[in-house]
XYZ file of C-alpha atoms in Angstrom:
217
model
C 26.423 -66.204 63.494
C 24.137 -65.339 66.356
C 22.765 -67.875 68.862
C 19.347 -67.567 67.237
C 20.763 -68.317 63.800
C 22.684 -71.335 65.090
C 19.513 -72.781 66.649
C 17.539 -72.256 63.444
C 20.316 -73.847 61.402
C 20.327 -76.959 63.581
C 16.539 -77.244 63.265
C 16.786 -77.002 59.466
C 19.499 -79.671 59.360
C 17.394 -82.031 61.436
C 14.329 -81.372 59.320
C 16.253 -82.327 56.193
C 17.026 -85.776 57.529
C 14.657 -88.705 57.905
C 12.613 -88.410 61.085
C 11.980 -91.649 62.943
C 9.314 -92.081 65.572
C 10.575 -93.642 68.789
C 9.609 -97.241 69.400
C 7.254 -97.457 72.395
C 7.964 -100.219 74.885
C 4.881 -101.006 76.992
C 6.410 -104.064 78.651
C 6.523 -102.279 82.012
C 2.731 -101.886 82.100
C 1.582 -105.148 80.514
C 2.760 -108.659 79.708
C 1.915 -110.291 83.036
C 0.363 -113.321 81.302
C -1.414 -114.499 84.436
C -3.918 -117.332 84.350
C -7.546 -116.729 85.257
C -6.991 -118.106 88.755
C -3.875 -115.991 89.234
C -5.799 -112.875 88.224
C -8.495 -113.656 90.781
C -5.895 -114.246 93.499
C -3.984 -111.042 92.723
C -7.184 -109.012 92.609
C -8.493 -110.369 95.897
C -5.190 -109.982 97.711
C -4.731 -106.345 96.735
C -8.291 -105.134 97.256
C -8.463 -106.953 100.603
C -5.239 -105.234 101.689
C -7.071 -101.879 101.617
C -10.156 -103.103 103.516
C -12.196 -104.236 100.512
C -14.336 -107.304 101.219
C -14.531 -110.047 98.592
C -17.296 -112.655 98.745
C -17.202 -115.529 96.292
C -20.425 -116.618 94.639
C -21.741 -117.852 91.301
C -23.926 -116.400 88.587
C -26.815 -118.506 89.892
C -26.638 -117.863 93.642
C -25.284 -114.306 93.818
C -28.666 -112.746 94.575
C -29.073 -115.001 97.589
C -25.596 -113.997 98.743
C -26.584 -110.357 98.238
C -29.665 -110.794 100.417
C -27.481 -112.308 103.156
C -24.993 -109.428 102.953
C -27.794 -106.880 103.253
C -29.236 -108.648 106.277
C -25.867 -109.070 108.007
C -24.960 -105.421 107.505
C -28.354 -104.113 108.571
C -29.162 -102.480 105.241
C -32.734 -101.202 105.190
C -32.644 -98.970 102.083
C -30.720 -100.051 98.984
C -30.227 -97.755 95.983
C -29.964 -99.412 92.572
C -30.793 -99.032 88.910
C -33.482 -100.686 86.813
C -32.205 -101.478 83.314
C -28.973 -103.371 83.912
C -29.230 -107.143 84.318
C -27.643 -106.936 87.773
C -30.304 -104.513 88.997
C -33.146 -106.496 87.417
C -32.041 -109.773 89.005
C -31.566 -108.115 92.386
C -35.027 -106.557 92.245
C -36.652 -109.911 91.488
C -35.257 -111.344 94.716
C -35.514 -108.292 96.961
C -38.880 -106.830 95.931
C -40.795 -109.006 98.393
C -38.247 -108.642 101.199
C -37.679 -106.250 104.053
C -35.178 -104.046 102.191
C -36.644 -100.893 100.650
C -35.421 -100.415 97.069
C -34.559 -96.840 96.131
C -34.727 -95.859 92.450
C -31.746 -93.882 91.142
C -32.899 -93.136 87.589
C -34.038 -89.602 88.420
C -32.631 -86.106 88.614
C -30.247 -86.043 91.569
C -31.327 -82.502 92.493
C -34.719 -83.910 93.434
C -33.415 -86.529 95.849
C -29.943 -85.373 96.878
C -30.833 -85.139 100.576
C -32.374 -88.611 100.518
C -29.283 -90.031 98.810
C -26.847 -88.529 101.297
C -28.855 -89.095 104.467
C -31.302 -91.973 104.047
C -29.674 -94.587 101.795
C -27.712 -97.365 103.516
C -26.055 -98.964 100.487
C -25.692 -98.748 96.723
C -25.564 -101.707 94.335
C -23.716 -101.483 91.008
C -22.493 -103.674 88.237
C -18.876 -103.427 87.081
C -17.268 -103.708 83.668
C -14.278 -105.509 85.086
C -11.378 -105.588 87.488
C -7.614 -105.064 87.427
C -5.561 -107.821 89.023
C -2.336 -105.855 89.400
C -3.878 -103.165 91.600
C -7.002 -104.837 92.995
C -9.234 -102.278 91.314
C -12.750 -102.273 89.924
C -13.599 -100.222 86.877
C -17.054 -98.828 86.267
C -18.528 -96.836 83.429
C -21.461 -94.898 84.952
C -24.714 -94.480 83.035
C -28.047 -92.773 83.638
C -29.281 -96.077 85.063
C -26.203 -96.421 87.297
C -24.928 -92.879 87.992
C -21.522 -92.456 89.592
C -23.067 -91.174 92.841
C -24.439 -94.674 93.362
C -20.920 -95.931 94.091
C -19.520 -92.754 95.654
C -22.114 -91.633 98.222
C -23.876 -94.457 100.159
C -22.014 -95.756 103.252
C -21.743 -99.214 101.701
C -20.952 -99.910 98.053
C -21.808 -103.413 96.843
C -20.298 -104.227 93.442
C -20.862 -107.340 91.340
C -17.784 -108.519 89.415
C -17.410 -111.456 87.034
C -14.087 -113.286 87.394
C -13.808 -113.595 83.613
C -13.752 -109.790 83.347
C -10.585 -109.311 85.405
C -7.613 -108.151 83.318
C -3.969 -108.214 84.319
C -3.274 -104.469 84.187
C -4.939 -101.141 83.428
C -3.108 -101.103 80.088
C -4.733 -104.425 79.198
C -8.156 -102.989 80.053
C -7.561 -99.968 77.839
C -6.315 -102.081 74.952
C -8.937 -104.840 75.140
C -11.823 -102.391 75.356
C -10.528 -99.977 72.743
C -10.178 -96.884 74.901
C -7.927 -95.316 72.251
C -10.918 -95.231 69.878
C -13.681 -94.713 72.419
C -12.402 -93.253 75.640
C -15.050 -93.354 78.399
C -15.997 -89.874 79.550
C -16.493 -90.913 83.153
C -14.721 -94.166 83.969
C -14.302 -94.892 87.676
C -11.421 -96.872 89.166
C -12.255 -98.104 92.667
C -9.579 -99.742 94.805
C -11.275 -100.047 98.172
C -13.557 -98.009 100.425
C -13.081 -94.263 100.806
C -10.156 -93.379 103.055
C -8.178 -90.333 104.120
C -5.427 -89.542 106.593
C -4.560 -86.579 108.801
C -1.113 -85.070 109.218
C -0.201 -87.899 111.611
C -1.121 -90.418 108.884
C -4.001 -91.902 110.867
C -6.342 -93.544 108.360
C -10.081 -92.906 108.541
C -12.608 -94.693 106.353
C -15.851 -93.324 104.953
C -15.123 -89.627 105.370
C -15.508 -88.753 101.696
C -17.486 -91.750 100.442
C -18.367 -95.368 101.263
C -16.856 -96.736 104.468
C -17.271 -100.290 103.140
C -16.737 -101.897 99.747
C -18.185 -105.373 99.216
C -17.320 -107.195 95.992
C -19.549 -110.118 95.020
C -17.102 -112.056 92.846
C -19.000 -114.375 90.501
C -16.998 -117.390 89.349
């Protein structure tokens, strides 16, 4: 019997028997069972460790906190959407202020130069956070395109504490990614950073140099 025939015989013998699917054990990527406060603490510790800035606020005073952040950081032109509740609330407070609001719901080819050279900060909502890694996750839309969080020197993100999950696996399971995988989900774990061959970190080379998280509790 040739080697080829022996291989085919073994395959036939295995096919004749009952095939059992392996049992998947996801315990290594889930099962943290943290409390809400523990999730907040884990998230803040990890995102702060990579130069992310977390500012605590509430659902009622966050726009005032936003205005203070913009003033303290010298932001003169803020890019933001229109349709999302976060953008609408921000516009109500900032419309009469000194910060110029830049609309993003337009073809990027028509304002690419403005976006890259004349916008000081971008404001986005978030769909949640991941406590284990200190990450934000965003699902960009036409109203909040991904460039809004990837291009301006400062990215300001609004996160609700109740939307922080333990792990990425928990996010995927709770939001049904197996049935409806987002085509363009973004995971953000701090400002943009890179390192040269000597491992010297530089921030803001390929994206925002600052990440500010307004954590609503």
